[in-house]
Short mmCIF file of C-alpha atoms in Angstrom, two decimals:
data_model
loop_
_atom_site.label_atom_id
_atom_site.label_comp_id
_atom_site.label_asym_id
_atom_site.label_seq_id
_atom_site.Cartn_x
_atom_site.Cartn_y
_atom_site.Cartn_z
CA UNK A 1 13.98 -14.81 8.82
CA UNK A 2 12.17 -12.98 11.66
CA UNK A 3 13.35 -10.14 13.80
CA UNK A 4 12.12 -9.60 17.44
CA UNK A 5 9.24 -7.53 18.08
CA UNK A 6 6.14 -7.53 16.76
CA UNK A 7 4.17 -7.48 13.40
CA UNK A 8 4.17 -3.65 11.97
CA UNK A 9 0.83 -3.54 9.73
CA UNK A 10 1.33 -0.59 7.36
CA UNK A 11 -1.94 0.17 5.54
CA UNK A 12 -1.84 2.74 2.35
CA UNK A 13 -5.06 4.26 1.08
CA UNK A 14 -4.43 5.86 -2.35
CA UNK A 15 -6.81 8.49 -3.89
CA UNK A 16 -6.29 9.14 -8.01
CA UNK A 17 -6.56 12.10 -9.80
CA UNK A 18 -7.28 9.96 -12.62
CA UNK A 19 -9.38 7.16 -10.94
CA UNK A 20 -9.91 5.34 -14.44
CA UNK A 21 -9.97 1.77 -14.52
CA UNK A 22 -6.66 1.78 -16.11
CA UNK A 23 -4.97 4.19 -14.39
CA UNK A 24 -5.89 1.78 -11.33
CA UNK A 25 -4.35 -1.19 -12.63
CA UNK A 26 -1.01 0.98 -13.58
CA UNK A 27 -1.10 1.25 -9.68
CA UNK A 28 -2.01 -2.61 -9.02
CA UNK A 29 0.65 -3.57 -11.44
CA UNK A 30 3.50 -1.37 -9.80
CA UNK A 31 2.54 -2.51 -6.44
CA UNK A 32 2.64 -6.00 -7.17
CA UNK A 33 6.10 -5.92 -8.94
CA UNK A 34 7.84 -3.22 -6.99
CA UNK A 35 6.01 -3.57 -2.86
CA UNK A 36 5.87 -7.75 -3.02
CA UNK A 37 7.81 -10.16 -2.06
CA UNK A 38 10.53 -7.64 0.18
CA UNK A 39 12.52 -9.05 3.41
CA UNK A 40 10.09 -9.63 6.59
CA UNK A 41 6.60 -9.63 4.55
CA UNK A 42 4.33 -11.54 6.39
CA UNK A 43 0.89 -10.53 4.39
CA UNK A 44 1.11 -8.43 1.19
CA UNK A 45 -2.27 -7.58 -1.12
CA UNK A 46 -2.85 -4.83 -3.03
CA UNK A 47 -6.73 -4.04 -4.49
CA UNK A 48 -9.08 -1.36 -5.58
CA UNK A 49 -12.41 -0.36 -3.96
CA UNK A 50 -14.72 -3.08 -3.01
CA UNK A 51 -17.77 -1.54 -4.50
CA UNK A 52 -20.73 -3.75 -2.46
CA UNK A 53 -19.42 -2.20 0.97
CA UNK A 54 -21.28 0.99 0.95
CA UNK A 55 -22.69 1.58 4.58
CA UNK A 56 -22.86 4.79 6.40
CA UNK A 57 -19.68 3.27 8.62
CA UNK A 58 -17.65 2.71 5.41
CA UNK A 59 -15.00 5.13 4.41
CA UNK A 60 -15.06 5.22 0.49
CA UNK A 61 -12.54 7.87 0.24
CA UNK A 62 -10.13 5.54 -1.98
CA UNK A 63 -9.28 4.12 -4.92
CA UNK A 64 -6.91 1.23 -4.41
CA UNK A 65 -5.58 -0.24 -1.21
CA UNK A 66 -2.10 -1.50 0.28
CA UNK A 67 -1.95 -4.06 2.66
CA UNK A 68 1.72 -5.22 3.90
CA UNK A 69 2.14 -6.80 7.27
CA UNK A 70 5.63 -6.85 8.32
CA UNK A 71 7.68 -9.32 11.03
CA UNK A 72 9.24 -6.11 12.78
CA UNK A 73 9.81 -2.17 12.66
CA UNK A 74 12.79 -3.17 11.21
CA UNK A 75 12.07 -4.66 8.38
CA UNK A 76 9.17 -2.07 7.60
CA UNK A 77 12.29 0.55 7.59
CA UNK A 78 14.47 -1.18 5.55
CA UNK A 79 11.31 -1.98 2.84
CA UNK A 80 10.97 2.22 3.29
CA UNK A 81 14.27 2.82 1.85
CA UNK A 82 14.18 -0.34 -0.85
CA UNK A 83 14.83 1.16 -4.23
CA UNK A 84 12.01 -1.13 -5.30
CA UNK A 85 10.01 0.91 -3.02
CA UNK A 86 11.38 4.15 -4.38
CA UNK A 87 10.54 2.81 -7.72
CA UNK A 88 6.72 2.38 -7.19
CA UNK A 89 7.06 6.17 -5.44
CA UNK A 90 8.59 7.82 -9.17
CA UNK A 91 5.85 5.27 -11.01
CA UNK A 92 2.54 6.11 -9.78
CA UNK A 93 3.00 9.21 -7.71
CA UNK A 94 2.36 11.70 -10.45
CA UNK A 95 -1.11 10.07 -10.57
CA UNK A 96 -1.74 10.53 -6.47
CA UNK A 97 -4.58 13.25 -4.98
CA UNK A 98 -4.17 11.94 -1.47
CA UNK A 99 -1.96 9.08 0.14
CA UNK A 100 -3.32 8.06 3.69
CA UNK A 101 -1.24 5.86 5.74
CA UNK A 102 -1.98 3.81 8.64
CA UNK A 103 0.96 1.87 10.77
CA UNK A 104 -0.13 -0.33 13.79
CA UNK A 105 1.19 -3.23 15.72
CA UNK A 106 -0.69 -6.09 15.68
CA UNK A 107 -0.69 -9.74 17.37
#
């Protein structure tokens, strides 16, 4: 089902204190189970670093990234207050230096 208005893309950039390998796929895991799959997702992915992208112009501030492309505002709120949402928050925020996030309209 689609609201009105357009696509909210909300972009998360995590840093880890522990940036281990498994500590990264405790994130990946949560993500998948706990940000997929929610009311108005039009794009969801969730992945670490890509290693091979290491220009000047490339911001490798991160360890894992959070894509989610949602049909409206509204459904972006709603996913916000989700207790699947909260959920992934309790999980893997103990393990977070920095969260960056980026929301933008798009096409």
């Amino acid at each position: 089902m689609s609201n009105a208005g357009p696509h909210l893309a909300h972009i998360v950039f995590f840093d880890l204190t522990d940036n281990s390998a498994e500590a990264q796929q405790k994130l990946l895991d949560s993500a998948n189970k706990n940000l997929s799959g929610h009311d108005g997702t039009v794009y969801f992915s969730v992945a670490k670093l890509a290693p091979e992208f290491a220009r000047p112009v490339n911001d490798r501030d991160f360890s894992v990234a959070l894509h989610v492309v949602f049909d409206s505002k509204a459904s972006h709120d709603k996913y916000q207050e989700h207790p699947r949402h909260k959920q992934f928050i309790d999980e893997c925020k103990p393990n977070w230096k920095r969260v960056r996030v980026f929301d933008s309209y798009v096409g």
